[in-house]
Amino acid sequence: MTGVTDMSAQTVQWAVRPTSAQIEDYGDLLKIRKNGKCGLINKGSETIVPTAYDSISPFRDGYAFAMNRQGKSFKIEAVISDGDYELQPVTETVYATRYLWFSDGKMPVKGDGGWGYLGPDGNMAIPCQFQQAFPFSEGYASVIINDKAYYVNRYMDYLNVEAGYGDLIFASTFYGGEAVVFSKNRKGYVINKQGRTLRTYKEKAENLKVNRIDHSVGDRAAAFKTQVAQLHSDPSYTVFKENGKYGYKKGNAIVLPAQLDKAEPVCGGYANVTFGNQNGILRFVDGSFSLQLENQRVDVSADNAGRNFLQLNVPKELEDANLKLRITDQQGHQYLVQATNTVGEHRTFSFRPADTPADSKLSQCTAAVWGENLLLWSTDFEVSYNVAPAPKEEVKAVPKEEKPQPKLSIASMSLSAPRPGSKRANPKNDFFVTVQVSNSGDERGDALVTLFLNNKKMDTKLVSVKGHASASAIFKIPDVRKEYYAKAKAMLKNGRYSQEAEILFKPFY
């Protein structure tokens, strides 16, 4: 692959998101209601989302949710992506909570089995199994199991907290590498992301102030502002202005492109900013973006409309972040971009022009990476399209009512071998097995995956997978109380495709 790299080795995250989250509009869209149902239209009155839902949430960090009321709860029917407005159907019955946004690529939801985490693709990132679950932040989330608090990461590994592991009555969200926990003796401690105790927390348990919006403690925004105000500004960062907006540079390298309404100096790795006429705080983190193309020369034929592939490498701090890649040409025409892998430090995408090139040409393109409504990075690259001459043969007239349609290959599903979803069972002795489902076709498809253990059928899961993408089917194996090996076999509904693996099942203790 040929590559394009950014040498700034710096990027940003929101330490405190702007309060505009509670007053967001729908951008270029309008929310409409007809006969008691909601939908979305654009400013040209074209239907984007049909009026078929009881509620559609505002877009936040690139996503909105289509929901229908069931009793006093709202069942999440689909995830709506900003930009392409594609509806990702939610494959399981889950309900919205007060945490109606994705963080680290996951959102707390409530289902019949308890609380779990939904992914942006509409599939469950972590199955419903907790008594309660709170938002992910900096790689970890606080969860409640049997009235005890724990931290889990996206692999369902539990953080060993030295201040009373297994006996915590409270665990806050991580911010700035720190969190607050209370043990059963009602003593509070500040811990780091390794679970080590940094210091005692002076506030008493009965006086603890927990932010409902994200399960952090105290006035986090005020604390950050006080901390930043006490620090000297970092002269290595400068604020620059472009087209009436502000951004940040480090030396001559752009750390954040100009898009802020106001930007204060960087102090201690943080900066107070105004974005969308609301106040927030940015955190500056190490890491750079780079882009690698599979081909700089693409042959265009009847079977290939100019599809190319690239790998986007992202900073480790953003490996769980919801990121969008947008590609445009010099005239501002958007390319069709599909994500194949949307998590981790190395992400893959396919892209092609919206219209198949009619003539051979060199196309100057711009790739832009967006996250949490911020433009994080952009770079220019070139792609040469080589259009093969049409074969010289007689073309029969096609009746108007039978216009030929673009060919799309149908969904084609395959499975990976089953693997452990975590190192050991959770505190309720539930062990999880993950099966990766891949779709090599162009069209979205649904896969019914069945898991067998030692030839005994355990469960069947429905997984929805976009074209040229993959998703996970996650199976819960209950009551794992001793260590043992078992042969796990995953099979697609048609029975013609299966994978096997031997898995070590380990209890929580």
mmCIF file of N, CA, C and O in Angstrom, residues 416-465:
data_model
loop_
_atom_site.group_PDB
_atom_site.id
_atom_site.type_symbol
_atom_site.label_atom_id
_atom_site.label_comp_id
_atom_site.label_asym_id
_atom_site.label_seq_id
_atom_site.Cartn_x
_atom_site.Cartn_y
_atom_site.Cartn_z
ATOM 1 N N SER A 416 -15.823 -16.778 11.282
ATOM 2 C CA SER A 416 -14.522 -17.080 11.861
ATOM 3 C C SER A 416 -14.699 -18.190 12.889
ATOM 4 O O SER A 416 -15.820 -18.520 13.275
ATOM 5 N N ALA A 417 -13.608 -18.774 13.337
ATOM 6 C CA ALA A 417 -13.688 -19.780 14.391
ATOM 7 C C ALA A 417 -14.137 -19.128 15.697
ATOM 8 O O ALA A 417 -13.776 -17.976 15.984
ATOM 9 N N PRO A 418 -14.959 -19.793 16.502
ATOM 10 C CA PRO A 418 -15.372 -19.229 17.799
ATOM 11 C C PRO A 418 -14.144 -18.951 18.670
ATOM 12 O O PRO A 418 -13.150 -19.690 18.632
ATOM 13 N N ARG A 419 -14.222 -17.886 19.458
ATOM 14 C CA ARG A 419 -13.118 -17.535 20.362
ATOM 15 C C ARG A 419 -13.689 -16.986 21.659
ATOM 16 O O ARG A 419 -14.817 -16.502 21.703
ATOM 17 N N PRO A 420 -12.922 -17.040 22.737
ATOM 18 C CA PRO A 420 -13.402 -16.480 24.015
ATOM 19 C C PRO A 420 -13.630 -14.982 23.887
ATOM 20 O O PRO A 420 -12.816 -14.268 23.301
ATOM 21 N N GLY A 421 -14.742 -14.496 24.432
ATOM 22 C CA GLY A 421 -15.019 -13.062 24.424
ATOM 23 C C GLY A 421 -14.288 -12.329 25.519
ATOM 24 O O GLY A 421 -14.206 -11.110 25.527
ATOM 25 N N SER A 422 -13.743 -13.071 26.498
ATOM 26 C CA SER A 422 -12.977 -12.490 27.602
ATOM 27 C C SER A 422 -12.082 -13.589 28.169
ATOM 28 O O SER A 422 -12.209 -14.770 27.801
ATOM 29 N N LYS A 423 -11.182 -13.213 29.054
ATOM 30 C CA LYS A 423 -10.245 -14.190 29.608
ATOM 31 C C LYS A 423 -10.929 -15.189 30.533
ATOM 32 O O LYS A 423 -10.525 -16.336 30.638
ATOM 33 N N ARG A 424 -11.965 -14.722 31.242
ATOM 34 C CA ARG A 424 -12.657 -15.587 32.182
ATOM 35 C C ARG A 424 -14.093 -15.118 32.314
ATOM 36 O O ARG A 424 -14.485 -14.107 31.738
ATOM 37 N N ALA A 425 -14.892 -15.856 33.079
ATOM 38 C CA ALA A 425 -16.290 -15.503 33.266
ATOM 39 C C ALA A 425 -16.416 -14.231 34.094
ATOM 40 O O ALA A 425 -15.469 -13.808 34.772
ATOM 41 N N ASN A 426 -17.621 -13.626 34.065
ATOM 42 C CA ASN A 426 -17.866 -12.439 34.883
ATOM 43 C C ASN A 426 -18.252 -12.863 36.305
ATOM 44 O O ASN A 426 -18.341 -14.065 36.599
ATOM 45 N N PRO A 427 -18.473 -11.906 37.215
ATOM 46 C CA PRO A 427 -18.782 -12.292 38.603
ATOM 47 C C PRO A 427 -20.034 -13.140 38.754
ATOM 48 O O PRO A 427 -20.217 -13.785 39.785
ATOM 49 N N LYS A 428 -20.930 -13.150 37.750
ATOM 50 C CA LYS A 428 -22.099 -14.025 37.806
ATOM 51 C C LYS A 428 -21.813 -15.390 37.170
ATOM 52 O O LYS A 428 -22.712 -16.202 36.984
ATOM 53 N N ASN A 429 -20.516 -15.637 36.850
ATOM 54 C CA ASN A 429 -20.057 -16.886 36.239
ATOM 55 C C ASN A 429 -20.639 -17.112 34.841
ATOM 56 O O ASN A 429 -20.834 -18.244 34.406
ATOM 57 N N ASP A 430 -20.906 -16.004 34.118
ATOM 58 C CA ASP A 430 -21.284 -16.080 32.711
ATOM 59 C C ASP A 430 -20.033 -15.921 31.861
ATOM 60 O O ASP A 430 -19.272 -14.964 32.044
ATOM 61 N N PHE A 431 -19.818 -16.853 30.951
ATOM 62 C CA PHE A 431 -18.680 -16.808 30.034
ATOM 63 C C PHE A 431 -19.215 -16.485 28.636
ATOM 64 O O PHE A 431 -20.304 -16.925 28.267
ATOM 65 N N PHE A 432 -18.434 -15.723 27.844
ATOM 66 C CA PHE A 432 -18.922 -15.285 26.543
ATOM 67 C C PHE A 432 -18.014 -15.796 25.422
ATOM 68 O O PHE A 432 -16.787 -15.783 25.547
ATOM 69 N N VAL A 433 -18.666 -16.240 24.355
ATOM 70 C CA VAL A 433 -17.972 -16.732 23.165
ATOM 71 C C VAL A 433 -18.361 -15.832 21.987
ATOM 72 O O VAL A 433 -19.544 -15.520 21.796
ATOM 73 N N THR A 434 -17.357 -15.410 21.210
ATOM 74 C CA THR A 434 -17.580 -14.488 20.087
ATOM 75 C C THR A 434 -17.311 -15.187 18.763
ATOM 76 O O THR A 434 -16.316 -15.906 18.624
ATOM 77 N N VAL A 435 -18.202 -14.961 17.795
ATOM 78 C CA VAL A 435 -18.023 -15.458 16.434
ATOM 79 C C VAL A 435 -18.082 -14.257 15.494
ATOM 80 O O VAL A 435 -19.053 -13.492 15.525
ATOM 81 N N GLN A 436 -17.049 -14.065 14.701
ATOM 82 C CA GLN A 436 -17.013 -12.955 13.750
ATOM 83 C C GLN A 436 -17.709 -13.369 12.449
ATOM 84 O O GLN A 436 -17.413 -14.424 11.879
ATOM 85 N N VAL A 437 -18.657 -12.529 11.998
ATOM 86 C CA VAL A 437 -19.399 -12.792 10.758
ATOM 87 C C VAL A 437 -18.956 -11.767 9.718
ATOM 88 O O VAL A 437 -19.016 -10.561 9.963
ATOM 89 N N SER A 438 -18.504 -12.240 8.564
ATOM 90 C CA SER A 438 -18.026 -11.348 7.498
ATOM 91 C C SER A 438 -18.945 -11.442 6.292
ATOM 92 O O SER A 438 -19.479 -12.507 5.978
ATOM 93 N N ASN A 439 -19.127 -10.306 5.612
ATOM 94 C CA ASN A 439 -19.976 -10.215 4.426
ATOM 95 C C ASN A 439 -19.117 -9.704 3.274
ATOM 96 O O ASN A 439 -18.711 -8.544 3.261
ATOM 97 N N SER A 440 -18.835 -10.557 2.305
ATOM 98 C CA SER A 440 -17.989 -10.173 1.171
ATOM 99 C C SER A 440 -18.803 -9.594 0.016
ATOM 100 O O SER A 440 -18.236 -9.185 -0.984
ATOM 101 N N GLY A 441 -20.139 -9.555 0.146
ATOM 102 C CA GLY A 441 -20.975 -8.985 -0.901
ATOM 103 C C GLY A 441 -21.138 -7.487 -0.759
ATOM 104 O O GLY A 441 -20.686 -6.876 0.211
ATOM 105 N N ASP A 442 -21.823 -6.867 -1.745
ATOM 106 C CA ASP A 442 -22.063 -5.432 -1.710
ATOM 107 C C ASP A 442 -23.261 -5.073 -0.847
ATOM 108 O O ASP A 442 -23.297 -4.014 -0.230
ATOM 109 N N GLU A 443 -24.259 -5.942 -0.791
ATOM 110 C CA GLU A 443 -25.501 -5.628 -0.108
ATOM 111 C C GLU A 443 -25.452 -6.048 1.356
ATOM 112 O O GLU A 443 -24.750 -6.993 1.722
ATOM 113 N N ARG A 444 -26.202 -5.325 2.188
ATOM 114 C CA ARG A 444 -26.346 -5.712 3.593
ATOM 115 C C ARG A 444 -27.027 -7.082 3.677
ATOM 116 O O ARG A 444 -27.885 -7.418 2.873
ATOM 117 N N GLY A 445 -26.658 -7.857 4.671
ATOM 118 C CA GLY A 445 -27.281 -9.162 4.856
ATOM 119 C C GLY A 445 -27.442 -9.495 6.325
ATOM 120 O O GLY A 445 -26.751 -8.945 7.183
ATOM 121 N N ASP A 446 -28.385 -10.388 6.610
ATOM 122 C CA ASP A 446 -28.608 -10.889 7.967
ATOM 123 C C ASP A 446 -28.121 -12.325 8.039
ATOM 124 O O ASP A 446 -28.389 -13.138 7.146
ATOM 125 N N ALA A 447 -27.414 -12.630 9.119
ATOM 126 C CA ALA A 447 -26.892 -13.981 9.322
ATOM 127 C C ALA A 447 -27.464 -14.558 10.606
ATOM 128 O O ALA A 447 -27.480 -13.890 11.645
ATOM 129 N N LEU A 448 -27.952 -15.799 10.534
ATOM 130 C CA LEU A 448 -28.386 -16.532 11.722
ATOM 131 C C LEU A 448 -27.264 -17.499 12.083
ATOM 132 O O LEU A 448 -26.957 -18.429 11.336
ATOM 133 N N VAL A 449 -26.643 -17.247 13.231
ATOM 134 C CA VAL A 449 -25.483 -18.031 13.657
ATOM 135 C C VAL A 449 -25.872 -18.866 14.868
ATOM 136 O O VAL A 449 -26.413 -18.348 15.847
ATOM 137 N N THR A 450 -25.609 -20.157 14.804
ATOM 138 C CA THR A 450 -25.902 -21.069 15.913
ATOM 139 C C THR A 450 -24.597 -21.570 16.503
ATOM 140 O O THR A 450 -23.668 -21.927 15.769
ATOM 141 N N LEU A 451 -24.524 -21.611 17.835
ATOM 142 C CA LEU A 451 -23.332 -22.087 18.532
ATOM 143 C C LEU A 451 -23.635 -23.432 19.189
ATOM 144 O O LEU A 451 -24.667 -23.598 19.861
ATOM 145 N N PHE A 452 -22.726 -24.388 18.998
ATOM 146 C CA PHE A 452 -22.807 -25.696 19.645
ATOM 147 C C PHE A 452 -21.590 -25.866 20.553
ATOM 148 O O PHE A 452 -20.472 -25.476 20.189
ATOM 149 N N LEU A 453 -21.780 -26.449 21.718
ATOM 150 C CA LEU A 453 -20.684 -26.837 22.606
ATOM 151 C C LEU A 453 -20.724 -28.343 22.769
ATOM 152 O O LEU A 453 -21.733 -28.897 23.265
ATOM 153 N N ASN A 454 -19.634 -29.022 22.329
ATOM 154 C CA ASN A 454 -19.588 -30.487 22.359
ATOM 155 C C ASN A 454 -20.854 -31.074 21.722
ATOM 156 O O ASN A 454 -21.508 -31.974 22.265
ATOM 157 N N ASN A 455 -21.224 -30.466 20.564
ATOM 158 C CA ASN A 455 -22.366 -30.894 19.736
ATOM 159 C C ASN A 455 -23.724 -30.614 20.364
ATOM 160 O O ASN A 455 -24.753 -31.044 19.839
ATOM 161 N N LYS A 456 -23.766 -29.879 21.480
ATOM 162 C CA LYS A 456 -25.038 -29.491 22.085
ATOM 163 C C LYS A 456 -25.369 -28.064 21.680
ATOM 164 O O LYS A 456 -24.571 -27.150 21.875
ATOM 165 N N LYS A 457 -26.565 -27.859 21.114
ATOM 166 C CA LYS A 457 -26.965 -26.524 20.679
ATOM 167 C C LYS A 457 -27.145 -25.614 21.881
ATOM 168 O O LYS A 457 -27.871 -25.933 22.816
ATOM 169 N N MET A 458 -26.493 -24.421 21.840
ATOM 170 C CA MET A 458 -26.566 -23.476 22.947
ATOM 171 C C MET A 458 -27.523 -22.321 22.658
ATOM 172 O O MET A 458 -28.394 -22.000 23.449
ATOM 173 N N ASP A 459 -27.371 -21.680 21.490
ATOM 174 C CA ASP A 459 -28.195 -20.507 21.187
ATOM 175 C C ASP A 459 -28.016 -20.135 19.716
ATOM 176 O O ASP A 459 -27.067 -20.583 19.057
ATOM 177 N N THR A 460 -28.954 -19.314 19.208
ATOM 178 C CA THR A 460 -28.878 -18.783 17.841
ATOM 179 C C THR A 460 -28.991 -17.263 17.906
ATOM 180 O O THR A 460 -29.848 -16.732 18.621
ATOM 181 N N LYS A 461 -28.117 -16.558 17.183
ATOM 182 C CA LYS A 461 -28.091 -15.097 17.176
ATOM 183 C C LYS A 461 -28.294 -14.570 15.751
ATOM 184 O O LYS A 461 -27.785 -15.141 14.787
ATOM 185 N N LEU A 462 -29.037 -13.458 15.663
ATOM 186 C CA LEU A 462 -29.194 -12.750 14.391
ATOM 187 C C LEU A 462 -28.196 -11.605 14.352
ATOM 188 O O LEU A 462 -28.131 -10.786 15.272
ATOM 189 N N VAL A 463 -27.405 -11.546 13.283
ATOM 190 C CA VAL A 463 -26.396 -10.494 13.120
ATOM 191 C C VAL A 463 -26.632 -9.817 11.772
ATOM 192 O O VAL A 463 -26.759 -10.493 10.742
ATOM 193 N N SER A 464 -26.714 -8.486 11.772
ATOM 194 C CA SER A 464 -26.878 -7.710 10.545
ATOM 195 C C SER A 464 -25.520 -7.137 10.145
ATOM 196 O O SER A 464 -24.857 -6.481 10.954
ATOM 197 N N VAL A 465 -25.102 -7.383 8.895
ATOM 198 C CA VAL A 465 -23.753 -7.001 8.451
ATOM 199 C C VAL A 465 -23.839 -6.216 7.144
ATOM 200 O O VAL A 465 -24.449 -6.670 6.171
#
